[in-house]
mmCIF file of C-alpha atoms in Angstrom:
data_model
loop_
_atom_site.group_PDB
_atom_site.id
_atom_site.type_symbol
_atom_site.label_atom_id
_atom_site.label_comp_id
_atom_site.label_asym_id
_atom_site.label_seq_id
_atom_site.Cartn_x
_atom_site.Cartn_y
_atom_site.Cartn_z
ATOM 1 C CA UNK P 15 0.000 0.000 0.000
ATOM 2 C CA UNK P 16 1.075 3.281 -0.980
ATOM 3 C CA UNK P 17 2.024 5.602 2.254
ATOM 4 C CA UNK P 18 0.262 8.476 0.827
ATOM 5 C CA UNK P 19 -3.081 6.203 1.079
ATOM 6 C CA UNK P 20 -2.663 5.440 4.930
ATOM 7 C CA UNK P 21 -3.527 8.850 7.494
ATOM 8 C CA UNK P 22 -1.419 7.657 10.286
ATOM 9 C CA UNK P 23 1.401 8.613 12.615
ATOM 10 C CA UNK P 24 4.130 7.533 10.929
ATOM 11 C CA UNK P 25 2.738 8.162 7.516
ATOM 12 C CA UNK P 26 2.566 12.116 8.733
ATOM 13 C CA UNK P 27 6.198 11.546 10.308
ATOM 14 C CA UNK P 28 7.074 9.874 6.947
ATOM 15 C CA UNK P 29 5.380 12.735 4.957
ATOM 16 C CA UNK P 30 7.447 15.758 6.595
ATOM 17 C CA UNK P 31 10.280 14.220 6.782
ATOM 18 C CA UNK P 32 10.068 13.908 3.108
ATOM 19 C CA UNK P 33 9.163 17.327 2.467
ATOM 20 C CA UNK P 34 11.911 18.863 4.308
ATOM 21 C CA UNK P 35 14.282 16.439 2.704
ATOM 22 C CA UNK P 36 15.620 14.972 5.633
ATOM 23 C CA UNK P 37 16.760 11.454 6.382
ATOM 24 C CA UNK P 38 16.212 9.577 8.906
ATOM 25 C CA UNK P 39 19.549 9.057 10.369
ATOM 26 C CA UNK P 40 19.512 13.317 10.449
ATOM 27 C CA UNK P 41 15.308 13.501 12.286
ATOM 28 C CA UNK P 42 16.554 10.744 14.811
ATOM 29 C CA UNK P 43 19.702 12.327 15.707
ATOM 30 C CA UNK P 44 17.172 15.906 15.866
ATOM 31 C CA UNK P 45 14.973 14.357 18.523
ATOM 32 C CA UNK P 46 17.660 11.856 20.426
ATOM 33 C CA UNK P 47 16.655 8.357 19.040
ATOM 34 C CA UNK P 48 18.341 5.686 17.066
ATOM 35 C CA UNK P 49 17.298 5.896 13.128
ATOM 36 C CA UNK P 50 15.902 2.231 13.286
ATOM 37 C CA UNK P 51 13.490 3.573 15.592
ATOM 38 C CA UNK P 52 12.369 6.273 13.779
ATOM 39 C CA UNK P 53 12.131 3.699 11.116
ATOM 40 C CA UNK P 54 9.527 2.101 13.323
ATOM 41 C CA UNK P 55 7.697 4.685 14.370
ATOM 42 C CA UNK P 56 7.057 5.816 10.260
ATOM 43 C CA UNK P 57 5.864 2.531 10.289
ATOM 44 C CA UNK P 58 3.568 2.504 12.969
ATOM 45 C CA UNK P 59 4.887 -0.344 14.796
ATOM 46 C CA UNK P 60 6.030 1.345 18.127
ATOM 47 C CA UNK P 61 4.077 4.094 20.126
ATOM 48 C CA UNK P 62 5.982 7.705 20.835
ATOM 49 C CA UNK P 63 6.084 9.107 23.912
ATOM 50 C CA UNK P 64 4.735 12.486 24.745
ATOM 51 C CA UNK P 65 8.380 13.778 24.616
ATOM 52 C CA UNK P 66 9.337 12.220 21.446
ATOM 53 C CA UNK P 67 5.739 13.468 20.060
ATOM 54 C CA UNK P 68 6.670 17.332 20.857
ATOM 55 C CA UNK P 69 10.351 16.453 19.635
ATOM 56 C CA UNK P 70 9.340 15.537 15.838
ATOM 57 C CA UNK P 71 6.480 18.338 16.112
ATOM 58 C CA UNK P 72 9.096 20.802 16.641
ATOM 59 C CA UNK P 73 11.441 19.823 14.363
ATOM 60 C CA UNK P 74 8.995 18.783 11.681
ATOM 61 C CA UNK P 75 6.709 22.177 11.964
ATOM 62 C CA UNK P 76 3.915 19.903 12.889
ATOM 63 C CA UNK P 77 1.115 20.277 15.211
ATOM 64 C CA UNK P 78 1.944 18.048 18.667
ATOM 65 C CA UNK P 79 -2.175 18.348 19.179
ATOM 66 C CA UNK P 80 -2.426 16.593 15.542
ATOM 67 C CA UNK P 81 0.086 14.505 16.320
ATOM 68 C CA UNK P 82 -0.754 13.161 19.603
ATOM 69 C CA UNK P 83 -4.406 12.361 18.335
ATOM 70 C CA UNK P 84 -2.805 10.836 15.569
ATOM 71 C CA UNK P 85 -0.823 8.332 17.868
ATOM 72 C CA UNK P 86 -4.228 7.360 19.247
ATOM 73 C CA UNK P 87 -3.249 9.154 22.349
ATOM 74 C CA UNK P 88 -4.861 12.598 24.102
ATOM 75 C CA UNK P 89 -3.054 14.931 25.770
ATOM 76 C CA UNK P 90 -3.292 15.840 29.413
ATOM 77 C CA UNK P 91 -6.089 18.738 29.211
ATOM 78 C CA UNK P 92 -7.687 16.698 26.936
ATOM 79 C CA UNK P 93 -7.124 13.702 29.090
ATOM 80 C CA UNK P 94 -8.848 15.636 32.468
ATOM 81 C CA UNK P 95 -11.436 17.482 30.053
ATOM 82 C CA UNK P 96 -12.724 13.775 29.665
ATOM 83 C CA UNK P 97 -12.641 12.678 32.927
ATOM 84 C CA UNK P 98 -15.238 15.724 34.127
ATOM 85 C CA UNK P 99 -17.802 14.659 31.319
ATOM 86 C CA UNK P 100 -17.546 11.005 32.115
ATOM 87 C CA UNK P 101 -18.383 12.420 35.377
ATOM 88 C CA UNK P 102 -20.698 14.531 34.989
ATOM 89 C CA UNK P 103 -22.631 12.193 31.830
ATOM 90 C CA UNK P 104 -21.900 8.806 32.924
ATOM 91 C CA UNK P 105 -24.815 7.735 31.291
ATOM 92 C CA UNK P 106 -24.554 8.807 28.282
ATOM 93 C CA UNK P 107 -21.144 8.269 28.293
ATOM 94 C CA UNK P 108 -21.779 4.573 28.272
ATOM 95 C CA UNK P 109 -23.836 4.760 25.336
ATOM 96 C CA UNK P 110 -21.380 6.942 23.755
ATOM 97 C CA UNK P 111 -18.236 3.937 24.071
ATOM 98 C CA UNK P 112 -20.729 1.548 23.075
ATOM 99 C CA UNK P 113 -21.394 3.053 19.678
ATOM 100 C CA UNK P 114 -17.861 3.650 19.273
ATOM 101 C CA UNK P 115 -17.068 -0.007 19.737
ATOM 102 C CA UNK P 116 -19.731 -0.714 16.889
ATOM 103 C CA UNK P 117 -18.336 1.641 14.912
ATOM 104 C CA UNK P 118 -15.455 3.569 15.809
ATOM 105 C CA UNK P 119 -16.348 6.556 12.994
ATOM 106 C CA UNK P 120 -16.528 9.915 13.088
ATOM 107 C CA UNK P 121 -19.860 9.965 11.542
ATOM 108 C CA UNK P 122 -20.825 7.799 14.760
ATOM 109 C CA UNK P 123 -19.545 9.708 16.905
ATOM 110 C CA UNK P 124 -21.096 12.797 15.297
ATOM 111 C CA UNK P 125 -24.584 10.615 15.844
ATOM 112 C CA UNK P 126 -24.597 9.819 18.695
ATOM 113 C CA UNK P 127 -23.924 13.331 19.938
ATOM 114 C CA UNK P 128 -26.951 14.346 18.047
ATOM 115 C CA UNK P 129 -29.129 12.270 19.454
ATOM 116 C CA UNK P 130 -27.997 12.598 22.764
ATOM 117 C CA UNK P 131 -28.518 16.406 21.817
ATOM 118 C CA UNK P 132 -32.145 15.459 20.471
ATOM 119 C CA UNK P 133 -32.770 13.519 23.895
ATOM 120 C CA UNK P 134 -31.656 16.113 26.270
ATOM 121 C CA UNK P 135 -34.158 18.458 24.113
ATOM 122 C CA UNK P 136 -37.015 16.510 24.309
ATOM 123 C CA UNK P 137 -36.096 16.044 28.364
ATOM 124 C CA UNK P 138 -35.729 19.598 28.469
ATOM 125 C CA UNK P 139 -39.291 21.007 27.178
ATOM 126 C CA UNK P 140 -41.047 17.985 29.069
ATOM 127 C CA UNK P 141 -39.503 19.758 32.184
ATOM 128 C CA UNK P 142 -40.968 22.892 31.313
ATOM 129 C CA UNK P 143 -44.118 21.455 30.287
ATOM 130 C CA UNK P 144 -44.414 20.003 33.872
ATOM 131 C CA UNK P 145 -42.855 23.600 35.272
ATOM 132 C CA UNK P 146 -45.949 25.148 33.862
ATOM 133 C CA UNK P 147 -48.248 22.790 35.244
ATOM 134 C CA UNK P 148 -47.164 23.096 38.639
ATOM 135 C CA UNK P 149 -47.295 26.638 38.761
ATOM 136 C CA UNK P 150 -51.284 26.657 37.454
ATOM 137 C CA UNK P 151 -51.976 24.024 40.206
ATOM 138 C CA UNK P 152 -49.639 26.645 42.543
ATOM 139 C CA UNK P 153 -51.965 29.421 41.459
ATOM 140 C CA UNK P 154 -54.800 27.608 41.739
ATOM 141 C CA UNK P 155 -54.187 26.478 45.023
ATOM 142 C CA UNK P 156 -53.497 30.079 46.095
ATOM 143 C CA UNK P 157 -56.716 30.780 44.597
ATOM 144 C CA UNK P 158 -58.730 28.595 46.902
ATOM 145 C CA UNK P 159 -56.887 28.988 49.597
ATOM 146 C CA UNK P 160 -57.704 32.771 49.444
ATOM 147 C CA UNK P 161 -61.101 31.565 49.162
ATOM 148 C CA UNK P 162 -61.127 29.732 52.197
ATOM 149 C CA UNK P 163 -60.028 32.316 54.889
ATOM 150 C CA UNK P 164 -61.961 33.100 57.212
ATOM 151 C CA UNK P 165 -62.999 37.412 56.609
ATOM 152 C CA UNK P 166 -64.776 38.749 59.341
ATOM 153 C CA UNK P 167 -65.526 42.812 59.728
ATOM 154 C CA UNK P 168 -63.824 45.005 61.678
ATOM 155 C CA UNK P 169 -65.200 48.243 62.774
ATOM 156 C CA UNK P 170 -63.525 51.101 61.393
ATOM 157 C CA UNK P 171 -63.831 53.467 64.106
ATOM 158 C CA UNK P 172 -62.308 50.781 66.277
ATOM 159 C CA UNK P 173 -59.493 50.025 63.888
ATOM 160 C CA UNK P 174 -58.796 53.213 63.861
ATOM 161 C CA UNK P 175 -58.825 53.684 68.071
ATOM 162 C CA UNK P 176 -56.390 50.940 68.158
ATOM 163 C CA UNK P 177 -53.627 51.467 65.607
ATOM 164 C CA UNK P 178 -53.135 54.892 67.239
ATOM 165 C CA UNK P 179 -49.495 54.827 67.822
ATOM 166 C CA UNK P 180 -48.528 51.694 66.258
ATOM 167 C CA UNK P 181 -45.889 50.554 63.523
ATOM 168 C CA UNK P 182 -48.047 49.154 60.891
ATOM 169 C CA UNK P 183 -44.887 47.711 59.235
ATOM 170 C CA UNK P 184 -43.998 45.554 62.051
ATOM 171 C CA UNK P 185 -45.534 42.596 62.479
ATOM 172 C CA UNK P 186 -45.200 42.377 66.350
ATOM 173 C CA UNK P 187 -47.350 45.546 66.336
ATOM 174 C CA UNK P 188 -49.923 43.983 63.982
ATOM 175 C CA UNK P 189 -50.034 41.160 66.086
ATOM 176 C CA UNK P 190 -50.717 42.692 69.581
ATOM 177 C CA UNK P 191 -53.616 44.996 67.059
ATOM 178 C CA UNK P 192 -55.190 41.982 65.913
ATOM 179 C CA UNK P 193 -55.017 39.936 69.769
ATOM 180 C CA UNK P 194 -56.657 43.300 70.759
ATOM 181 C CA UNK P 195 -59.499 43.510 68.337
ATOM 182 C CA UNK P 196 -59.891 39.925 69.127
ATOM 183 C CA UNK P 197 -59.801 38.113 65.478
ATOM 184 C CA UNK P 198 -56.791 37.183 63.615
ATOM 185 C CA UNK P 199 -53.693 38.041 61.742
ATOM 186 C CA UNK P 200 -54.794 36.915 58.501
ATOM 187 C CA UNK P 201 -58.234 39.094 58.867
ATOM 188 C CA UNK P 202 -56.342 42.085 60.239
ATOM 189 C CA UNK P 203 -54.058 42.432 57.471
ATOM 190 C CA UNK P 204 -56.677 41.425 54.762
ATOM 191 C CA UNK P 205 -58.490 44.651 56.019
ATOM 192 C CA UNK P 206 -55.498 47.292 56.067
ATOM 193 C CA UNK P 207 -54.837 46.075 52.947
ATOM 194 C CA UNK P 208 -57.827 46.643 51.702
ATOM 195 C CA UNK P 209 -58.229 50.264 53.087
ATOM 196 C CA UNK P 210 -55.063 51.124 51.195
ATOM 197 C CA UNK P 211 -53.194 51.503 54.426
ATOM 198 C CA UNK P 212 -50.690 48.668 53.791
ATOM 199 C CA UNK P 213 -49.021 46.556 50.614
ATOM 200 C CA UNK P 214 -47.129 43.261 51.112
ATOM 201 C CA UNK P 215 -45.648 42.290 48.052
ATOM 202 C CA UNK P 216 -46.909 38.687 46.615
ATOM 203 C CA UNK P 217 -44.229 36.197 48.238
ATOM 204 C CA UNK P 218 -42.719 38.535 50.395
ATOM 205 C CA UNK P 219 -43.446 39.635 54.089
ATOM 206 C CA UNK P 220 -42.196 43.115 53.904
ATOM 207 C CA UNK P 221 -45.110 45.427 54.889
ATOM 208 C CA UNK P 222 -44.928 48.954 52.937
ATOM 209 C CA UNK P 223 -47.131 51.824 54.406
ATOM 210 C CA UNK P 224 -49.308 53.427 51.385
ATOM 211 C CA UNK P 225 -48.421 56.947 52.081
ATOM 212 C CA UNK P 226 -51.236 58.567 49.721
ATOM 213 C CA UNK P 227 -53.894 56.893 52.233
ATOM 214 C CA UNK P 228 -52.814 57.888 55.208
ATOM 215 C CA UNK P 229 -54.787 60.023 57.237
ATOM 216 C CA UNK P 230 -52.977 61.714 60.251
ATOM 217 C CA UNK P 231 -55.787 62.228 62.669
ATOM 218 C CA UNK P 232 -55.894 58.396 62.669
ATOM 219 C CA UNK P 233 -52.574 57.493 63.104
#
């Protein structure tokens, strides 16, 4: 078989080295081997280290990235880059190395990504669709549970008598008002709100004073 037919390590060693018109006797005394070794390695019959790798890159004006792939080997980023997505996807990780063992392609690997991709999609916009779901069964239950507490009256003139002198924004205060007008938290503060007096933002428990409904004479 012709060398220029097989991509391989030592057909790219084989390759440069030809361009640049060097022998081997002159690359192996470059990058500290014997020239029957280099011999091998053109022939893909031993495996380089990583220091003869960078060695022929630099000497050859080749990439040491290419080359390393191209020796079947990774390089250490590349090598702890893996081992967080094994981590992190073990999973799909395992169906990843078995497609590769049934067909250790590009193309296959390039498939399998996409439908992993195409997976993690259709995962995704089930999780919203369930998101969604819960918060309308969230509102809802909000919704009845508004319903369901229990609004008596207060007397305004009496409401009035007793806040004299309070904080309104702290809830201690609002507490001792409501023990004193005898009903409860929930039916106190349902009442200020609706006079204007007060605003509590939805999920929060900050209490705001309404400033344009304040009247001084009762506070």
């Amino acid at each position: 078989m012709n060398k220029y037919e097989n991509r391989s390590f030592g057909n790219k060693i084989w390759q440069s080295r030809r361009k640049k018109k060097l022998s081997q006797r002159e690359v192996a005394d470059l990058i500290g081997v014997d020239h029957t070794y280099l011999s091998k390695l053109e022939n893909d019959r031993v495996e380089p280290s990583p220091k003869i790798i960078d060695a022929l890159a630099k000497h050859l004006d080749l990439n040491a990235k290419e080359l390393t792939y191209l020796a079947g080997k990774m390089t250490q980023e590349d090598s702890e880059a893996f081992e967080e997505l094994i981590k992190a996807n073990p999973q799909e990780m395992v169906a990843l190395f078995r497609r590769v063992r049934e067909n250790p392609s590009l193309d296959s690997l390039v498939k399998t990504r996409d439908e992993q991709i195409a997976k993690l999609q259709e995962e995704n916009q089930k999780l919203k669709i369930q998101l969604l779901e819960a918060n309308s069964e969230l509102n809802k239950l909000e919704e009845i549970l508004a319903k369901t507490v229990d609004i008596s009256p207060i007397e305004l003139s009496q409401l009035q008598q007793v806040i004299k002198g309070r904080n309104l924004t702290n809830w201690r205060h609002l507490y001792g008002i409501a023990d004193e007008l005898n009903t409860t938290i929930t039916n106190l503060v349902y009442h200020l709100q609706q006079l204007g007096w007060i605003e509590i933002a939805k999920g929060s428990k900050k209490i705001s004073l309404v400033q344009s409904h304040l009247n001084d004479d009762v506070f």
